[in-house]
Coordinates of C-alpha atoms in Angstrom, one line a residue:
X27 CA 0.0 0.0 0.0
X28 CA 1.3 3.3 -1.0
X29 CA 2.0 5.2 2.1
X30 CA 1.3 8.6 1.7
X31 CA -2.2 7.4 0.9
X32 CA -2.5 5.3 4.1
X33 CA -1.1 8.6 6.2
X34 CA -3.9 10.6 4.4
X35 CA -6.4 7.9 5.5
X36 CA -5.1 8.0 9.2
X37 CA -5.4 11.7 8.9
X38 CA -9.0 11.6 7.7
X39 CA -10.3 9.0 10.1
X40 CA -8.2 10.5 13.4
X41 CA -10.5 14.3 12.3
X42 CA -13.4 12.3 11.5
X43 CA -13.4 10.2 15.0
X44 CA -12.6 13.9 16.5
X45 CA -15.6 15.7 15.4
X46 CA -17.8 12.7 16.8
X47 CA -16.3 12.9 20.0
X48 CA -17.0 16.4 19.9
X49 CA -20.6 15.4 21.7
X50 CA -23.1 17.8 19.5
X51 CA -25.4 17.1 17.2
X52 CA -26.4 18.3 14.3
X53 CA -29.3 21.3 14.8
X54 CA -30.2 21.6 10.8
X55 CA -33.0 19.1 9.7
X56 CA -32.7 19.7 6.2
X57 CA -29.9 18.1 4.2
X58 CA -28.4 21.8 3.2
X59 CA -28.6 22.9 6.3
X60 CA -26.6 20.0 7.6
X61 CA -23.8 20.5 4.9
X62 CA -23.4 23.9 6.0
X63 CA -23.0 23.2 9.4
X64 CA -20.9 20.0 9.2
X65 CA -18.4 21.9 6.7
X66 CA -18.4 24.8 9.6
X67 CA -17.4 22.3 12.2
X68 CA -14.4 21.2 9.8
X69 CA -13.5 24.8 9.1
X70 CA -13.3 25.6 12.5
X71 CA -11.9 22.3 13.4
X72 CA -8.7 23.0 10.7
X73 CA -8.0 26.4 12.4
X74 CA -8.0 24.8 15.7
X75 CA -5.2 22.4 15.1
X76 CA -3.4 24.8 12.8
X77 CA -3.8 27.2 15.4
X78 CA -1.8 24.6 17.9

């Protein structure tokens, strides 16, 4: 396995597992809505760590 690919996938899975630990739900009910605020969480989620 190529392994820059399976340090991308550890990358992806360690922020995915992060953002569910994070203990809030989703507020939107409608599938936009739900985009928008998931792909906030990851914004503000990128600046946190490249913040640290």
């Amino acid at each position: 396995m190529d392994e820059d690919l399976y340090h991308q996938r550890t990358l992806s899975e360690t922020a995915f597992s992060l953002l569910k630990d994070d203990g809030e739900k989703l507020r939107s009910r409608s599938w936009h809505g739900q985009f928008r605020e998931l792909t906030r969480k990851c914004i503000v989620h990128n600046l946190s760590q490249a913040a640290s």
